[in-house]
Coordinates of C-alpha atoms in Angstrom, one line a residue:
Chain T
X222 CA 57.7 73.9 -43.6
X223 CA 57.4 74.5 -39.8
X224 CA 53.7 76.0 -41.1
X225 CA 52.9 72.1 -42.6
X226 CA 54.1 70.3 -40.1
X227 CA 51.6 71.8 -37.8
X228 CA 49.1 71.1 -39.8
X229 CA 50.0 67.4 -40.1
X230 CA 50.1 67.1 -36.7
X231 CA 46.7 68.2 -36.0
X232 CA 45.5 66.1 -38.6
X233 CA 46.8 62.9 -37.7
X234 CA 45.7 63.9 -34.4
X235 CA 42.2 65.1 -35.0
X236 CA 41.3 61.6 -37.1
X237 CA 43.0 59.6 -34.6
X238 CA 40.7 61.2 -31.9
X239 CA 38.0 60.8 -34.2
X240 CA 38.8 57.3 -35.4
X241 CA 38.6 56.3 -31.4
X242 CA 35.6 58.0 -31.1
X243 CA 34.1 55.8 -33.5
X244 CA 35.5 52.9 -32.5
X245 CA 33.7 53.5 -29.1
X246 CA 30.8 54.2 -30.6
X247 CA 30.1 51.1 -32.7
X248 CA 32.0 48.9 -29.9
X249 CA 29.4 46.1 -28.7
X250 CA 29.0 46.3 -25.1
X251 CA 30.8 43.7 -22.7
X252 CA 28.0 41.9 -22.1
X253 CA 29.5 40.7 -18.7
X254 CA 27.4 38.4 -16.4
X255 CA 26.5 39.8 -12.8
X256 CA 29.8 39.5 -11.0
X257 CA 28.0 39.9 -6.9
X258 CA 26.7 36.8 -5.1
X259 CA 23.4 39.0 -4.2
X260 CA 20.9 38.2 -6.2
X261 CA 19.1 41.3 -6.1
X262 CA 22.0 43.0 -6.9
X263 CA 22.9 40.3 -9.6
X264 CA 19.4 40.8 -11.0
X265 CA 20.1 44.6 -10.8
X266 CA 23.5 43.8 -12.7
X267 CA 21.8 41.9 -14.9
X268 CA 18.4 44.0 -16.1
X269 CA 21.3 46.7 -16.8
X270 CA 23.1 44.4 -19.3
X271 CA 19.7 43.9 -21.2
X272 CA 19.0 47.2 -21.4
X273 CA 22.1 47.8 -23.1
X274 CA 21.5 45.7 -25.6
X275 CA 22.9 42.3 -24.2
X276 CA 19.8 40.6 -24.8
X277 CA 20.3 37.8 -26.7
X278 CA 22.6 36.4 -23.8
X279 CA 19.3 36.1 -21.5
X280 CA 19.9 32.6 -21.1
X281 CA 23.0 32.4 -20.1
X282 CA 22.0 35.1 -17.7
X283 CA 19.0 33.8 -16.4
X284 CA 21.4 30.3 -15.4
X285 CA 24.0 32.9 -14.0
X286 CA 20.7 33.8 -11.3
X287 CA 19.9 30.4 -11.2
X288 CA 24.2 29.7 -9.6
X289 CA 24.0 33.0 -7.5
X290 CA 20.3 31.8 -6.3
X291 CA 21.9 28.1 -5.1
X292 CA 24.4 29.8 -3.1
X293 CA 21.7 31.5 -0.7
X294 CA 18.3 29.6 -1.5
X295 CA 15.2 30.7 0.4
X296 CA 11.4 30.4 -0.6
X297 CA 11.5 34.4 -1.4
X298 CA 13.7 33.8 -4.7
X299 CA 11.0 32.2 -6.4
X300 CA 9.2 35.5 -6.0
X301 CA 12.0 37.4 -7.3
X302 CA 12.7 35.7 -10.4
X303 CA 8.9 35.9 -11.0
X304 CA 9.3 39.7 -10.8
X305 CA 12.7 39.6 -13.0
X306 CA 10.9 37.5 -16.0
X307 CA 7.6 40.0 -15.3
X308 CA 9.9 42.8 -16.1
X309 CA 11.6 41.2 -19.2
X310 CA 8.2 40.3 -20.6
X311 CA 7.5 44.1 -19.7
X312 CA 10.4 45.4 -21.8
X313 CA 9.9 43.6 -24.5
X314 CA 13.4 41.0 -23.9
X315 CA 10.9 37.9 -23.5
X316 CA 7.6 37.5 -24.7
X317 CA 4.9 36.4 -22.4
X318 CA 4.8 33.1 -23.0
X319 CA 9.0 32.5 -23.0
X320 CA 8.7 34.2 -19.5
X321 CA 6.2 32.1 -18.5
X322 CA 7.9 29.4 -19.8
X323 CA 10.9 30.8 -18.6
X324 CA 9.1 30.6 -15.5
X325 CA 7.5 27.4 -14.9
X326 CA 10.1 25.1 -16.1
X327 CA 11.7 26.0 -13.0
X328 CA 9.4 26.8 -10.4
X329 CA 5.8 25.1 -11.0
X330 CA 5.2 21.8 -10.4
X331 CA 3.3 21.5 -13.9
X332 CA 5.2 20.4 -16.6
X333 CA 5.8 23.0 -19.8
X334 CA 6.9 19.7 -21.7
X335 CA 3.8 18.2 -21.7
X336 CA 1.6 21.5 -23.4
X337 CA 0.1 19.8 -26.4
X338 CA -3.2 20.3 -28.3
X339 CA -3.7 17.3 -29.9
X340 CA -5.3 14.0 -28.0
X341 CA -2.8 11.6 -26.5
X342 CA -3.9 8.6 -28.9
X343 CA -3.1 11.0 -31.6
X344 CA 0.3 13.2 -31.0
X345 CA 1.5 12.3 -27.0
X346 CA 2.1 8.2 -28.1
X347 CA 3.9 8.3 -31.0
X348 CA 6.2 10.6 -29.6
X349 CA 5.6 9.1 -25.8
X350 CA 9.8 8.2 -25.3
X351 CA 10.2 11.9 -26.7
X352 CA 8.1 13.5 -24.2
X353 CA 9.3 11.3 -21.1
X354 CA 12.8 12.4 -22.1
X355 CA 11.4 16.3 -22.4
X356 CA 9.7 15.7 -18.5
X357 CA 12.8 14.2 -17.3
X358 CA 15.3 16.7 -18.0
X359 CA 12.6 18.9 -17.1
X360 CA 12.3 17.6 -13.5
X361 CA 16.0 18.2 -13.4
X362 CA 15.3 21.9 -13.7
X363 CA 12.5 21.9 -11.8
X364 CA 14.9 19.9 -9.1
X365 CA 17.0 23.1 -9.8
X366 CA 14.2 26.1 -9.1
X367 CA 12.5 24.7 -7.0
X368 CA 14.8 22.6 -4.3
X369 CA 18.0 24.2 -4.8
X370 CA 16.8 27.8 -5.1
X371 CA 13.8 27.9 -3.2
X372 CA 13.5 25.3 -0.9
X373 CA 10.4 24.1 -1.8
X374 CA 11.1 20.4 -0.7
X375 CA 6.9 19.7 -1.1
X376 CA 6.5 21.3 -4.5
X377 CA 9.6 19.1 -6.1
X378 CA 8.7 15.9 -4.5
X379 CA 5.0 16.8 -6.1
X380 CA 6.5 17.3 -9.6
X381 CA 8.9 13.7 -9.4
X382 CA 5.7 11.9 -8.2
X383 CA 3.7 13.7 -11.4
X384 CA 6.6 12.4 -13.5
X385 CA 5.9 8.8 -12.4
X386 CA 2.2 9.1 -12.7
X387 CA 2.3 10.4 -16.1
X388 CA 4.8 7.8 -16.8
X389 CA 2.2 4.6 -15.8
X390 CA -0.5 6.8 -17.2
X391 CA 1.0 7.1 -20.5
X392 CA 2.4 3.6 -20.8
X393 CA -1.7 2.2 -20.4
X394 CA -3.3 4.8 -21.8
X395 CA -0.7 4.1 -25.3
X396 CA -1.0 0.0 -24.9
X397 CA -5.3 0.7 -24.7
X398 CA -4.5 3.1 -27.9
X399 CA -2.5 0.8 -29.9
X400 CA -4.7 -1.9 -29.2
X401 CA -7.6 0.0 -30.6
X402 CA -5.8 0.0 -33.9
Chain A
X790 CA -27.7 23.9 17.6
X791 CA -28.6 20.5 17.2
X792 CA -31.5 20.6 14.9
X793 CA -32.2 17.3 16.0
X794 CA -33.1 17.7 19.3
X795 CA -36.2 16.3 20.9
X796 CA -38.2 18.8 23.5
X797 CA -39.9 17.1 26.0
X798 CA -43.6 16.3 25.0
X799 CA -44.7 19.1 27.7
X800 CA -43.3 21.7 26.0
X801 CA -45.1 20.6 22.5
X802 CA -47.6 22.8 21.8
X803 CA -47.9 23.7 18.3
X804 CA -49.5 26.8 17.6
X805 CA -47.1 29.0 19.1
X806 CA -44.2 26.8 18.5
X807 CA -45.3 27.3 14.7
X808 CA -42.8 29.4 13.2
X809 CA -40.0 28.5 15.4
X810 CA -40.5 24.8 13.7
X811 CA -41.3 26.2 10.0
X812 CA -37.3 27.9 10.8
X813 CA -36.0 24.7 11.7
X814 CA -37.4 22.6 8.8
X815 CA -36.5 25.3 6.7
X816 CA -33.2 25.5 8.0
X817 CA -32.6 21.7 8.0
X818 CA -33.9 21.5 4.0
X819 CA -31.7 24.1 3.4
X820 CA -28.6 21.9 4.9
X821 CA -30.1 19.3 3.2
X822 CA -30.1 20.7 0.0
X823 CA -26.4 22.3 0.5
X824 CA -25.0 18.9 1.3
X825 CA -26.7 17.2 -1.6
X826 CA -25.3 20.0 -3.9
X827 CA -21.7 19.8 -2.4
X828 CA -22.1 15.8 -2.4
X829 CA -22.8 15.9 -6.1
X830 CA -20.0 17.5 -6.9
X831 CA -17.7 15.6 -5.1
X832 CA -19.0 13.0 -6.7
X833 CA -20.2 14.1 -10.1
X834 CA -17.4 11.7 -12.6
X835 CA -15.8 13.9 -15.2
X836 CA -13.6 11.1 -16.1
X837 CA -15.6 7.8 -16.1
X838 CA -13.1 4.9 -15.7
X839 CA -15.1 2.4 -13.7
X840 CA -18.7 1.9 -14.8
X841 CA -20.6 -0.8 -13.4
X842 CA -19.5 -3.3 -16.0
X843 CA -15.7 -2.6 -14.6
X844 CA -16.5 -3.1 -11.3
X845 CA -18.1 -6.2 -11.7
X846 CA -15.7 -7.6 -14.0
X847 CA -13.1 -7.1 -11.3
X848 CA -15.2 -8.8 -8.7
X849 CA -15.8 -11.8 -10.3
X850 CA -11.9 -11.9 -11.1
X851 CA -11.7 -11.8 -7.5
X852 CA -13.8 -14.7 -7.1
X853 CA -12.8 -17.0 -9.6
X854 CA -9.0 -16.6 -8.4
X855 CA -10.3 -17.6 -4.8
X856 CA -11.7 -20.9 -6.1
X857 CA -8.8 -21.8 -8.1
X858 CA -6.5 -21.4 -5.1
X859 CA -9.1 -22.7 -2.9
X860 CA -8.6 -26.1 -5.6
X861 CA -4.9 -25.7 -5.1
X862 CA -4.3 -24.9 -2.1
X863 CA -4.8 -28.8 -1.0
X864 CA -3.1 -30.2 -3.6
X865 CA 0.2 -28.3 -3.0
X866 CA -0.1 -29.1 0.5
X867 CA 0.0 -32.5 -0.4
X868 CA 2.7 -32.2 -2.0
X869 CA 4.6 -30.3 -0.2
X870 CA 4.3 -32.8 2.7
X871 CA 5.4 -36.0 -0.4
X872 CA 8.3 -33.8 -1.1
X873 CA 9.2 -33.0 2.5
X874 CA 8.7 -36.9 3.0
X875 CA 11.2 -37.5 0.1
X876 CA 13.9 -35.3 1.1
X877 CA 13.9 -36.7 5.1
X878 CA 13.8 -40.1 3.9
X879 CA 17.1 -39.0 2.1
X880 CA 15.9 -40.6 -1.4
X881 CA 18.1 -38.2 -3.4
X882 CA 20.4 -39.9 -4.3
X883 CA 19.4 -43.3 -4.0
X884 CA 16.5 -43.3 -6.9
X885 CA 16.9 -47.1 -7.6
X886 CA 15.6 -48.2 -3.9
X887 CA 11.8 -49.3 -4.2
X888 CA 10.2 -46.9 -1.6
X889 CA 12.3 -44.1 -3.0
X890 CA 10.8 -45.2 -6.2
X891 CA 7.2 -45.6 -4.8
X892 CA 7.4 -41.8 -3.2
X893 CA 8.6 -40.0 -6.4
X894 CA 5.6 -42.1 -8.5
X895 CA 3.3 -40.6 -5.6
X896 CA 4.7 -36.8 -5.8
X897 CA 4.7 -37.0 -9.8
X898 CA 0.6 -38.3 -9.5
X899 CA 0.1 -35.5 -7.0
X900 CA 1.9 -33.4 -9.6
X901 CA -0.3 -34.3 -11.9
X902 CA -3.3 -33.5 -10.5
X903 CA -2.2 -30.1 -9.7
X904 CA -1.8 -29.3 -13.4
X905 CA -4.9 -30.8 -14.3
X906 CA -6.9 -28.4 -11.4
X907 CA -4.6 -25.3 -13.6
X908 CA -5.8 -26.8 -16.7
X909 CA -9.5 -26.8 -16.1
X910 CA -9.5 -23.5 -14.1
X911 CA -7.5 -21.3 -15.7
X912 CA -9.8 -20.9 -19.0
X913 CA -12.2 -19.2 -16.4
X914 CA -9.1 -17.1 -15.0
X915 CA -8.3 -16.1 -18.5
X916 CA -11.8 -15.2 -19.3
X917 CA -12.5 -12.7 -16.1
X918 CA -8.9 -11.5 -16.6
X919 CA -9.2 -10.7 -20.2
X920 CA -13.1 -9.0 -20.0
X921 CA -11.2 -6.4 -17.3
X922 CA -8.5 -6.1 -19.3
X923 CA -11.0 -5.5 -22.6
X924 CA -13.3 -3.0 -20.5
X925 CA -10.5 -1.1 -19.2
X926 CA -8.8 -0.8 -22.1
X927 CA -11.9 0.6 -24.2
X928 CA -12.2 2.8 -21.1
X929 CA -8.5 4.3 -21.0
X930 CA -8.5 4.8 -24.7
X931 CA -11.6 6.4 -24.9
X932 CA -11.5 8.3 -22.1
X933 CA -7.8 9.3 -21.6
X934 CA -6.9 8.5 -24.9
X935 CA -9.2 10.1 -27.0
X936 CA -10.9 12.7 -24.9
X937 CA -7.3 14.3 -23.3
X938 CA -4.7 16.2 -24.4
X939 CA -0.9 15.4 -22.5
X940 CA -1.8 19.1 -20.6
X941 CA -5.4 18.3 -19.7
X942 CA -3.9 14.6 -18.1
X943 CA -1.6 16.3 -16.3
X944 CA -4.0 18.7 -15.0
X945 CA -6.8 15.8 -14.2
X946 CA -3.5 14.2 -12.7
X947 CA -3.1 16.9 -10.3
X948 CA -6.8 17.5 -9.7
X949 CA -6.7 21.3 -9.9
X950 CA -4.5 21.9 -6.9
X951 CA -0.8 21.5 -7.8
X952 CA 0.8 22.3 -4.8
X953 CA -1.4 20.1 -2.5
X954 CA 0.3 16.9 -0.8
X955 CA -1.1 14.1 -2.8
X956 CA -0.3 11.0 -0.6
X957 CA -4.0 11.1 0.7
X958 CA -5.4 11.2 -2.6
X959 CA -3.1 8.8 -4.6
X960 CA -4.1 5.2 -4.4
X961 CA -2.2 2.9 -2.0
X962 CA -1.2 0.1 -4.0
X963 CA 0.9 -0.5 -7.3
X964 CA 0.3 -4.1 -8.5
X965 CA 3.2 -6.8 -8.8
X966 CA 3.6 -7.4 -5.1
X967 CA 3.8 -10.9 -3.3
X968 CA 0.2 -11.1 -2.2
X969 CA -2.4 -13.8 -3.3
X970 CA -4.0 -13.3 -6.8
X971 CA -7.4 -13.1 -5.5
X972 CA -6.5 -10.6 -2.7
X973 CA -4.7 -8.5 -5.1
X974 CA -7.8 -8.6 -6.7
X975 CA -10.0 -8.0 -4.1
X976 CA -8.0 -4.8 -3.4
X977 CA -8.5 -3.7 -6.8
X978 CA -12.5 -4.3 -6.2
X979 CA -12.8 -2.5 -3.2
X980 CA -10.6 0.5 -4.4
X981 CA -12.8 0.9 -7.3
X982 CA -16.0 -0.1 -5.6
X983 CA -15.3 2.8 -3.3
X984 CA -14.2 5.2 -6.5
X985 CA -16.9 7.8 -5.6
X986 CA -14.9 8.7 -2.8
X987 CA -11.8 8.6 -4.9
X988 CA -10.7 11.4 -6.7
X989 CA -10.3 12.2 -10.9
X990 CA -6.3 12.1 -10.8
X991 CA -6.4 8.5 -8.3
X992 CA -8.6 6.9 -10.7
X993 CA -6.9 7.4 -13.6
X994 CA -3.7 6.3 -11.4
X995 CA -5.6 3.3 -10.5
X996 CA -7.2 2.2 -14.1
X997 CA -3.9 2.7 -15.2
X998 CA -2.0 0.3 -12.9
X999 CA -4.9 -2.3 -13.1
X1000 CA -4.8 -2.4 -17.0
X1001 CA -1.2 -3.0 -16.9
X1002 CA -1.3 -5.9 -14.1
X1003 CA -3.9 -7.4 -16.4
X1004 CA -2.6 -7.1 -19.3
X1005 CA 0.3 -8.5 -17.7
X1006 CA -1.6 -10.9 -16.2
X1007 CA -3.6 -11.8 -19.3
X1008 CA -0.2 -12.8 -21.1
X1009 CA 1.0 -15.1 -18.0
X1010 CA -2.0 -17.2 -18.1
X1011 CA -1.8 -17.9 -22.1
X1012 CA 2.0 -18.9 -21.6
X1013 CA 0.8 -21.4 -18.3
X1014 CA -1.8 -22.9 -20.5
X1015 CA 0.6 -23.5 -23.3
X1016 CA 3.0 -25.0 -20.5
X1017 CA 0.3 -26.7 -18.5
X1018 CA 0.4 -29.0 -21.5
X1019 CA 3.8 -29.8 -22.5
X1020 CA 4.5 -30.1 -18.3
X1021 CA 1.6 -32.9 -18.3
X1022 CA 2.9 -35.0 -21.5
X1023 CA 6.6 -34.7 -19.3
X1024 CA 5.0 -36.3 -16.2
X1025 CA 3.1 -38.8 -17.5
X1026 CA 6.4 -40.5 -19.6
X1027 CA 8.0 -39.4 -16.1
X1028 CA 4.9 -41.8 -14.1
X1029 CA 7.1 -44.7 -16.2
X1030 CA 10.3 -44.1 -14.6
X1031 CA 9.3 -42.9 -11.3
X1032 CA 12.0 -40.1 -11.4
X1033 CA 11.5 -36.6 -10.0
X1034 CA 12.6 -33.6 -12.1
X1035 CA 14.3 -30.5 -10.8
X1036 CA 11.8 -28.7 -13.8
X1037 CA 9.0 -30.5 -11.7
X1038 CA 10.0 -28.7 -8.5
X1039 CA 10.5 -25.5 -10.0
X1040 CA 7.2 -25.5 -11.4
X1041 CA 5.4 -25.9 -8.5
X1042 CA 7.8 -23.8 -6.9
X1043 CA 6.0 -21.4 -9.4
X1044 CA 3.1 -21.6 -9.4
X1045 CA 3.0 -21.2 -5.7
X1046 CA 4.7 -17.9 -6.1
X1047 CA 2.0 -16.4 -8.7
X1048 CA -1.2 -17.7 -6.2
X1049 CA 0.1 -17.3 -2.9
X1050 CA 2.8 -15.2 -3.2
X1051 CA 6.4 -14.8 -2.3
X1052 CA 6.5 -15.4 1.5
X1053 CA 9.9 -14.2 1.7
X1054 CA 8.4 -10.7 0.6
X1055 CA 4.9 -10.9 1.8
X1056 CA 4.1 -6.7 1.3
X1057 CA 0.6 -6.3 1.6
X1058 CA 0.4 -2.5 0.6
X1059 CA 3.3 -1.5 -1.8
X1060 CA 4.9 1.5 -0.5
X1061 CA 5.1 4.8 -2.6
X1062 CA 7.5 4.9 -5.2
X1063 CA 11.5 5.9 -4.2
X1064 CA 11.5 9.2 -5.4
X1065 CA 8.6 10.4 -3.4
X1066 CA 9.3 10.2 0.2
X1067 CA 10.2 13.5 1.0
X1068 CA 14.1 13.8 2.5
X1069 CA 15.9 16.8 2.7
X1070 CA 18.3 17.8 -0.1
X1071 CA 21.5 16.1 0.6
X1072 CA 24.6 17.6 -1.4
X1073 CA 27.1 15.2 -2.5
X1074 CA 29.6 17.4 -0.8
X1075 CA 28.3 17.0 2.7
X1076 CA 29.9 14.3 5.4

């Protein structure tokens, strides 16, 4: 009986040990978000969490960057989110164009809301309150990247003064389409 | 070196100044050439907004708003003084005494004639208005419309240098201000007479904020002229009772406003829109 007993014992043990094991093993991982107000060492952080397999929560990451970046913006974070969306095209997280996307909604002055590759009688009027809608909350991010992260005053006055001229633009160039009609 | 210089006749001896000469007319058709070559493409109109027919169109807006406030600009005077006449004589109010009476018959004539000046110049107005409007139109739809995608606008709106400070580049004025009708559009005239100078992403600024004023325009004109003649049937039955209307004043006061502008707000060159004088970022949570 004493013999059994043993036996049992390492049993229940050995599956336990094993079941936890397992458990471990199959266990996604915490997908935290960077938890330093560095950026480089949030982007550090943050690459890490990719690699181990957290990448569908890349956008939620990348605004993460964006927070840490407002907290201590300077011209040189434009360069290093370049180099962070670079590497995540690199590894395969982002394709080329998301990173460039990625990239330019927040730190160009062009606008990724207007890329279109149809004529503006055609495809930009019907859908011209659409598109202005797209620009504006784009300028908001761009408002974001490029004067609350990087400090590029010029750059973000350039991009609201685009918005306006694309705005008059539109408006004739749509009134001289419909009229053509 | 100043190619240009002149040696003194003395020193002008041509055979063995000869290749020293050939150099320098060499050298100068070679600047020549280079500054024809860089000229050209300054110049060279990948977007054409403003052909000739434009231009012209605009001047002769120009000119045909001079002459109608040219026309008006004695008759509101006049009236101006009969209504200033009116008001010190202190007639409102007493309407029934005879010179009251004889005043308000005199404003309402001058009245009169003002709208009849309107009447028989504004089919010209309309006419120069509309033929811009028309040119520009075909112009914007062809040429932004047709021929442009929303990217390749943007680019032509940022002429190829995205980062650049635009405020030399971007034209200066943005219609609707309180200026006269024919100065406004005399700015517009010079502004596109001197296009070559301007650059792709100003013109396309530019056409755009004519067309609109136009079109604008175009549609204020149809609804005087539909006024004009309602107003005129008023006065006359008005002429009967010698009465002046507050409708009367209010038109004038109008039409004074559209010609000569507001003086209260007399801004000659619009500044740039709000969002585009550059400020420092101010956080809500500052002091």
């Amino acid at each position: 009986m004493n013999f059994n007993y043993s036996i049992v014992r390492a049993l229940a043990l050995l599956m336990t040990g094993g079941m936890l094991l397992a458990s471990c093993a199959s266990s996604p991982p915490p997908c935290d978000g960077p938890q330093t107000k560095n950026l480089d060492a949030a982007i550090g952080d943050v690459k890490e969490s990719l690699v181990a397999g957290c990448s569908a929560h890349f956008e939620a990451y990348y605004d993460d960057l964006l927070e840490i970046a407002e907290g201590n913006p300077k011209h040189e974070n434009k360069r290093l989110f370049s180099d962070f969306l670079v590497w995540a095209s690199d590894e395969g997280i982002l394709s080329q164009r998301q990173a460039r996307d990625y990239y330019n909604r927040y730190f160009n002055v062009k606008f990724v809301s207007l890329q279109s590759d149809y004529n503006n009688c055609s495809h930009t009027c019907p859908r011209r309150g659409k598109v202005m809608l797209d620009m504006q909350r784009e300028l908001s991010d761009k408002e974001r990247g490029l004067l609350k992260v990087s400090m590029d005053n010029a750059g973000y006055y350039r991009a609201d003064e685009l918005y306006q001229e694309v705005e008059l633009v539109l408006e004739a160039t749509c009134t001289a389409c419909s009229a053509g009609q | 070196m100043n190619v240009f210089q002149v040696r003194p006749a003395a020193e002008v001896s041509i055979a063995p100044q000869f290749p020293a000469a050939f150099t320098r007319i060499f050298l100068l058709s070679l600047l020549v050439s280079l500054l024809l070559v860089v000229t050209a493409q300054a110049q060279a109109p990948t977007i054409k907004l403003f052909p000739t027919t434009v231009v012209e169109d605009l001047r002769q807006t120009s000119f045909v708003a001079k002459e109608m406030e040219t026309g008006l600009q004695e008759v509101i005077g006049r009236l101006d003084q009969q209504q200033q006449l009116y008001q010190e004589s202190k007639c409102d109010g007493a309407e029934s005494d005879p010179g009251c009476q004889r005043l308000a018959k005199q404003l309402g004539a001058t009245y009169l004639d003002m709208l009849g000046i309107m009447e028989e110049r504004l089919p010209d107005m309309e006419h120069t208005v509309n033929n811009t409007r028309l040119s520009l139109e075909k112009r914007l739809r062809s040429e932004l419309g047709n021929k442009m995608t929303s990217w390749t606008l943007q680019e032509t709106l940022l002429g190829g240098n995205p980062q650049a400070e635009s405020a030399a580049a971007t034209p200066s004025m943005r219609g609707k201000s309180g200026m006269r009708l024919s100065e406004r559009f005399r700015q517009y005239y010079q502004l596109v007479a001197s296009s070559s100078s301007q650059t792709d992403q100003s013109l396309a600024v530019l056409a755009s904020d004519i067309y609109l004023d136009m079109d604008e325009t175009s549609v204020l004109i149809a609804r005087t002229r539909e006024e004009i003649a309602r107003a005129t049937l008023i006065e006359q039955l008005n002429q009967s009772f010698g009465t002046i209307t507050p409708e009367m004043m209010e038109v004038v006061g109008g039409v004074k406003s559209i010609l000569f502008g507001d003086e209260a707000s007399q801004v000659q060159v619009a500044g740039p829109p709000p969002g585009s004088i550059e400020q420092a970022y101010r956080s809500p949570l500052e002091n």
